């Protein structure tokens, strides 16, 4: 029969191993205004928070155990009404609360997306403007190997065509829809007869997003220049308004 000491040692070893490859997401807000990041888990363990307030020049960390996939975004222009319903002018998740509680983002919104591999394997990550843009952001790996930062630092709202623009109460552009979202045509959504990469090339609209943010997905089949990998268990700094 195994000794108590041996059993305790094995338990500690298992506990250490199970936590040794956890990944940390570091959220930093460089915007001159408060944002409210939202989170949605696609697969894997749920995060400890699905939404939180992030003031200017502040940082919050979230840790997750791979394998894990999901996405993050930043809500802006958020308020709470007299009935305590929480809503945001851009990138709301429809929960009525700061926590998104499994609610996905309501586009247009700038997204960061991750698929984290277990045991120090290869992670995949990208910035997506496929559903539009609301504010600049970037991904910077911390540690790991073979890694590269990805950034969308430009303000796409400043060059958004009127037919794609979302305006705030003051008449200023606060978000920019993708052509698919705004016009709902197969050639912009890569659906129907346009449902393969060879049949759905970039359009004049997607090129606007791509020219501003060359490392970000500008439409559905923009993989070649937009998806990045990182090995050996990196952490990831996500910066809003880099």
Short mmCIF file of C-alpha atoms in Angstrom, two decimals, residues 42-240:
data_model
loop_
_atom_site.label_atom_id
_atom_site.label_comp_id
_atom_site.label_asym_id
_atom_site.label_seq_id
_atom_site.Cartn_x
_atom_site.Cartn_y
_atom_site.Cartn_z
CA UNK A 42 -15.92 28.99 -27.40
CA UNK A 43 -14.46 25.84 -25.87
CA UNK A 44 -12.60 24.92 -22.71
CA UNK A 45 -12.88 26.08 -19.12
CA UNK A 46 -15.00 29.20 -18.51
CA UNK A 47 -13.19 32.39 -17.55
CA UNK A 48 -13.57 33.86 -14.07
CA UNK A 49 -15.13 36.98 -15.62
CA UNK A 50 -17.11 37.59 -18.80
CA UNK A 51 -17.06 41.38 -18.52
CA UNK A 52 -15.47 44.10 -16.43
CA UNK A 53 -14.77 47.83 -16.25
CA UNK A 54 -11.32 49.01 -17.32
CA UNK A 55 -10.49 52.66 -16.69
CA UNK A 56 -7.80 54.61 -18.56
CA UNK A 57 -4.24 53.44 -17.83
CA UNK A 58 -5.44 50.43 -15.83
CA UNK A 59 -4.73 46.71 -16.21
CA UNK A 60 -6.65 43.55 -15.28
CA UNK A 61 -5.50 39.93 -15.68
CA UNK A 62 -7.54 36.82 -16.48
CA UNK A 63 -6.05 33.33 -16.32
CA UNK A 64 -7.25 30.26 -18.21
CA UNK A 65 -6.15 26.64 -18.43
CA UNK A 66 -5.56 25.46 -22.03
CA UNK A 67 -6.91 24.00 -24.20
CA UNK A 68 -9.18 27.01 -24.62
CA UNK A 69 -10.68 29.09 -27.39
CA UNK A 70 -12.62 32.31 -27.29
CA UNK A 71 -12.74 36.00 -28.08
CA UNK A 72 -12.51 39.38 -26.37
CA UNK A 73 -13.66 42.88 -27.29
CA UNK A 74 -14.11 46.28 -25.65
CA UNK A 75 -17.46 47.96 -25.14
CA UNK A 76 -17.62 51.76 -25.10
CA UNK A 77 -20.09 54.48 -24.20
CA UNK A 78 -21.68 52.34 -21.50
CA UNK A 79 -24.33 53.55 -19.05
CA UNK A 80 -26.69 52.15 -16.42
CA UNK A 81 -30.31 53.33 -16.54
CA UNK A 82 -32.59 53.97 -13.51
CA UNK A 83 -33.70 50.32 -13.63
CA UNK A 84 -30.02 49.30 -13.44
CA UNK A 85 -29.91 47.98 -16.99
CA UNK A 86 -26.39 48.25 -18.37
CA UNK A 87 -26.04 49.07 -22.08
CA UNK A 88 -23.22 50.22 -24.34
CA UNK A 89 -23.11 52.42 -27.43
CA UNK A 90 -20.70 50.02 -29.17
CA UNK A 91 -19.98 46.28 -28.91
CA UNK A 92 -22.74 45.57 -26.39
CA UNK A 93 -23.36 41.93 -25.49
CA UNK A 94 -27.05 42.28 -24.69
CA UNK A 95 -26.88 40.93 -21.14
CA UNK A 96 -28.02 44.14 -19.48
CA UNK A 97 -25.08 43.75 -17.08
CA UNK A 98 -21.35 44.40 -16.99
CA UNK A 99 -20.86 40.62 -17.13
CA UNK A 100 -21.77 39.28 -20.58
CA UNK A 101 -22.80 35.91 -19.08
CA UNK A 102 -22.40 33.97 -22.33
CA UNK A 103 -23.75 36.70 -24.56
CA UNK A 104 -21.80 37.33 -27.75
CA UNK A 105 -20.84 40.73 -29.07
CA UNK A 106 -23.36 42.77 -31.05
CA UNK A 107 -21.42 44.08 -34.07
CA UNK A 108 -19.77 46.20 -35.25
CA UNK A 109 -16.84 45.44 -32.97
CA UNK A 110 -13.08 44.94 -33.12
CA UNK A 111 -12.29 41.42 -31.87
CA UNK A 112 -9.26 39.51 -30.61
CA UNK A 113 -9.59 35.74 -31.01
CA UNK A 114 -7.53 32.93 -29.49
CA UNK A 115 -7.16 29.17 -29.69
CA UNK A 116 -4.76 28.05 -26.95
CA UNK A 117 -3.09 24.65 -27.17
CA UNK A 118 -2.43 22.44 -24.12
CA UNK A 119 1.02 21.58 -22.73
CA UNK A 120 2.95 24.36 -24.43
CA UNK A 121 1.69 23.55 -27.92
CA UNK A 122 1.07 26.07 -30.68
CA UNK A 123 -1.47 28.83 -30.01
CA UNK A 124 -3.35 30.65 -32.76
CA UNK A 125 -4.55 34.24 -32.45
CA UNK A 126 -5.86 37.07 -34.61
CA UNK A 127 -7.51 40.46 -34.70
CA UNK A 128 -10.79 40.39 -36.61
CA UNK A 129 -12.64 43.26 -38.27
CA UNK A 130 -14.87 40.84 -40.18
CA UNK A 131 -17.86 42.15 -38.21
CA UNK A 132 -16.65 45.74 -38.25
CA UNK A 133 -14.61 48.08 -36.04
CA UNK A 134 -15.27 50.09 -32.91
CA UNK A 135 -11.83 50.87 -31.42
CA UNK A 136 -8.12 50.10 -31.95
CA UNK A 137 -6.48 47.14 -30.20
CA UNK A 138 -3.42 44.91 -30.27
CA UNK A 139 -2.11 41.50 -29.13
CA UNK A 140 1.44 41.21 -27.77
CA UNK A 141 2.69 37.74 -26.72
CA UNK A 142 4.66 37.61 -23.48
CA UNK A 143 7.19 34.79 -23.55
CA UNK A 144 6.65 31.76 -25.76
CA UNK A 145 8.58 31.04 -28.96
CA UNK A 146 8.14 31.97 -32.62
CA UNK A 147 5.67 34.68 -31.61
CA UNK A 148 4.70 37.95 -33.28
CA UNK A 149 2.60 40.89 -32.17
CA UNK A 150 -0.56 41.79 -34.08
CA UNK A 151 -1.97 45.30 -34.04
CA UNK A 152 -4.83 47.39 -35.37
CA UNK A 153 -3.75 50.79 -34.07
CA UNK A 154 -5.52 52.98 -36.63
CA UNK A 155 -8.88 54.64 -36.07
CA UNK A 156 -10.93 53.09 -38.87
CA UNK A 157 -13.91 55.22 -37.82
CA UNK A 158 -12.10 58.26 -39.25
CA UNK A 159 -12.24 56.81 -42.79
CA UNK A 160 -15.50 54.87 -42.54
CA UNK A 161 -17.81 55.34 -45.57
CA UNK A 162 -21.19 56.88 -44.68
CA UNK A 163 -23.06 53.71 -45.67
CA UNK A 164 -21.08 51.70 -43.09
CA UNK A 165 -20.93 54.30 -40.31
CA UNK A 166 -22.60 54.03 -36.90
CA UNK A 167 -23.08 57.44 -35.33
CA UNK A 168 -23.36 58.42 -31.69
CA UNK A 169 -25.73 60.89 -30.08
CA UNK A 170 -23.46 63.79 -31.04
CA UNK A 171 -23.37 62.76 -34.69
CA UNK A 172 -19.80 61.50 -34.60
CA UNK A 173 -18.84 58.09 -35.99
CA UNK A 174 -18.45 55.63 -33.09
CA UNK A 175 -18.16 52.38 -35.08
CA UNK A 176 -17.82 51.13 -38.64
CA UNK A 177 -19.83 48.18 -39.94
CA UNK A 178 -18.36 45.63 -42.31
CA UNK A 179 -19.90 45.60 -45.78
CA UNK A 180 -21.39 42.19 -45.00
CA UNK A 181 -23.10 43.54 -41.89
CA UNK A 182 -24.30 46.76 -43.51
CA UNK A 183 -25.28 45.56 -46.99
CA UNK A 184 -25.89 41.81 -46.44
CA UNK A 185 -24.81 40.83 -49.96
CA UNK A 186 -23.20 37.44 -50.80
CA UNK A 187 -20.15 39.01 -52.43
CA UNK A 188 -19.36 40.82 -49.17
CA UNK A 189 -20.32 37.95 -46.84
CA UNK A 190 -18.60 35.19 -48.87
CA UNK A 191 -21.79 33.14 -48.98
CA UNK A 192 -23.71 31.31 -51.71
CA UNK A 193 -21.82 31.31 -55.01
CA UNK A 194 -19.10 33.39 -53.29
CA UNK A 195 -18.58 30.79 -50.56
CA UNK A 196 -14.99 29.76 -51.36
CA UNK A 197 -11.71 31.73 -51.19
CA UNK A 198 -11.25 31.76 -54.97
CA UNK A 199 -14.77 33.15 -55.48
CA UNK A 200 -14.63 35.76 -52.70
CA UNK A 201 -11.70 38.13 -53.19
CA UNK A 202 -11.23 41.39 -51.25
CA UNK A 203 -13.67 44.18 -52.09
CA UNK A 204 -13.31 47.94 -52.10
CA UNK A 205 -14.91 47.96 -48.66
CA UNK A 206 -12.69 45.31 -47.10
CA UNK A 207 -9.65 47.08 -48.56
CA UNK A 208 -10.52 50.15 -46.48
CA UNK A 209 -10.18 48.08 -43.31
CA UNK A 210 -7.05 46.31 -44.61
CA UNK A 211 -5.28 49.52 -45.54
CA UNK A 212 -5.81 50.84 -42.02
CA UNK A 213 -5.01 47.58 -40.20
CA UNK A 214 -2.88 45.31 -42.44
CA UNK A 215 -2.48 42.62 -39.76
CA UNK A 216 -6.21 42.24 -39.06
CA UNK A 217 -8.82 40.08 -40.78
CA UNK A 218 -10.71 42.42 -43.11
CA UNK A 219 -13.11 39.79 -44.51
CA UNK A 220 -13.82 36.08 -44.14
CA UNK A 221 -10.97 34.69 -46.27
CA UNK A 222 -8.21 37.06 -45.18
CA UNK A 223 -6.17 34.28 -43.52
CA UNK A 224 -2.76 34.65 -45.18
CA UNK A 225 -1.77 37.91 -43.49
CA UNK A 226 -3.97 37.84 -40.42
CA UNK A 227 -3.53 34.69 -38.31
CA UNK A 228 -0.51 34.30 -36.01
CA UNK A 229 0.97 31.48 -33.96
CA UNK A 230 2.99 31.20 -30.77
CA UNK A 231 4.49 28.15 -29.05
CA UNK A 232 5.66 27.12 -25.59
CA UNK A 233 2.93 28.55 -23.41
CA UNK A 234 2.92 32.34 -23.84
CA UNK A 235 0.84 34.90 -21.99
CA UNK A 236 -0.89 37.62 -24.01
CA UNK A 237 -1.09 41.39 -23.52
CA UNK A 238 -4.28 42.81 -25.05
CA UNK A 239 -4.09 46.59 -25.36
CA UNK A 240 -7.03 48.83 -26.20
#
